[in-house]
Amino acid sequence: MRALLLAAGLGTRLRPLTNAVPKCLIPIHGRPLLDYWLQLLLGGGIESVLINTHHLAEKVRAFVEASDWRNRIALVHEDTLLGTGGTVLRNRAYFGNRPFFVAMRTT
């Protein structure tokens, strides 16, 4: 099974923290939230993860490139936020006709 992690949000309710750090990289007990997501999903049987980016995308890309999971992660950038349904529709080829998992964090 594949998963989609919705990580492109602006994190407006977490400002000023998200002015310089994307919401998915905000540290929780010293680890970025995205690190927890990836460990749970990829360590729990998900074969690969697609992560959408938008706000501060270069920081998410750098985190993924340094990750032990990098070979099982694909990134897709959204110049304009598509919303949950829009992201799923735009990337439906990634999932094919197989079941998939969508994860997002709202704050």
Coordinates of C-alpha atoms in Angstrom, one line a residue:
M1 CA 0.0 0.0 0.0
R2 CA 1.1 3.6 -0.7
A3 CA 0.3 6.7 1.3
L4 CA -0.1 10.4 0.7
L5 CA 1.1 12.8 3.4
L6 CA -0.5 16.2 3.0
A7 CA 2.3 18.5 4.2
A8 CA 1.8 21.5 2.0
G9 CA -0.2 23.7 4.3
L10 CA 0.8 27.2 5.5
G11 CA 0.5 26.4 9.2
T12 CA -1.1 29.8 9.8
R13 CA -2.4 28.8 13.3
L14 CA 1.2 28.0 14.3
R15 CA 2.7 31.3 13.4
P16 CA 5.2 32.7 14.1
L17 CA 6.8 29.2 14.3
T18 CA 5.8 28.4 10.7
N19 CA 7.2 31.7 9.3
A20 CA 10.6 29.9 9.0
V21 CA 9.7 26.2 9.5
P22 CA 7.1 24.3 7.5
K23 CA 4.4 22.9 9.7
C24 CA 5.4 19.3 9.0
L25 CA 8.9 20.0 10.3
I26 CA 7.9 21.7 13.6
P27 CA 9.8 19.7 16.3
I28 CA 7.9 17.6 18.8
H29 CA 10.1 16.4 21.6
G30 CA 13.1 17.2 19.5
R31 CA 12.0 15.4 16.3
P32 CA 10.2 16.9 13.3
L33 CA 6.5 15.8 13.0
L34 CA 7.3 14.5 9.5
D35 CA 9.9 12.1 11.0
Y36 CA 7.2 10.6 13.3
W37 CA 4.8 10.2 10.3
L38 CA 7.4 8.5 8.1
Q39 CA 8.5 6.1 10.9
L40 CA 5.0 5.1 11.6
L41 CA 4.0 4.6 8.0
L42 CA 7.1 3.2 6.4
G43 CA 8.1 1.3 9.5
G44 CA 4.5 -0.1 9.6
G45 CA 4.2 -1.7 6.2
I46 CA 3.5 1.2 3.8
E47 CA 5.6 0.6 0.8
S48 CA 6.1 4.2 -0.3
V49 CA 4.9 7.7 0.5
L50 CA 4.1 10.7 -1.6
I51 CA 4.4 14.0 0.2
N52 CA 3.0 17.2 -1.2
T53 CA 4.8 20.5 -0.6
H54 CA 4.1 24.2 -0.9
H55 CA 5.2 26.5 1.9
L56 CA 9.0 26.3 2.5
A57 CA 9.2 23.3 0.2
E58 CA 13.0 23.5 0.0
K59 CA 13.2 22.7 3.7
V60 CA 11.0 19.6 3.3
R61 CA 13.0 18.5 0.3
A62 CA 16.3 18.8 2.3
F63 CA 14.8 16.9 5.2
V64 CA 13.7 14.1 2.8
E65 CA 17.0 13.9 1.0
A66 CA 18.8 13.4 4.4
S67 CA 16.2 10.8 5.6
D68 CA 17.0 7.1 5.8
W69 CA 13.6 6.6 4.1
R70 CA 14.5 8.8 1.0
N71 CA 14.3 5.9 -1.4
R72 CA 10.7 5.3 -0.5
I73 CA 9.5 8.9 -0.6
A74 CA 8.4 11.0 -3.6
L75 CA 7.7 14.7 -3.4
V76 CA 5.2 16.7 -5.4
H77 CA 5.2 20.5 -5.3
E78 CA 2.0 22.5 -5.5
D79 CA 2.5 26.1 -6.7
T80 CA -1.1 26.7 -5.7
L81 CA -2.6 24.7 -2.9
L82 CA -5.0 22.1 -4.3
G83 CA -6.8 21.0 -1.1
T84 CA -7.1 17.4 0.0
G85 CA -9.3 16.2 -2.9
G86 CA -7.3 18.2 -5.5
T87 CA -4.0 16.7 -4.4
V88 CA -5.5 13.2 -4.4
L89 CA -6.9 13.7 -7.9
R90 CA -3.8 15.3 -9.4
N91 CA -1.7 12.3 -8.1
R92 CA -4.1 9.4 -8.8
A93 CA -1.6 7.8 -11.2
Y94 CA 0.8 7.4 -8.2
F95 CA -1.8 5.1 -6.5
G96 CA -3.1 3.4 -9.6
N97 CA -6.2 1.3 -8.9
R98 CA -4.9 0.1 -5.5
P99 CA -6.1 1.2 -2.1
F100 CA -4.1 4.0 -0.5
F101 CA -3.8 5.9 2.8
V102 CA -4.1 9.6 3.2
A103 CA -2.6 11.3 6.3
M104 CA -2.8 14.9 7.3
R105 CA -2.3 17.0 10.4
T106 CA -4.6 19.9 11.1
T107 CA -3.6 22.4 13.7

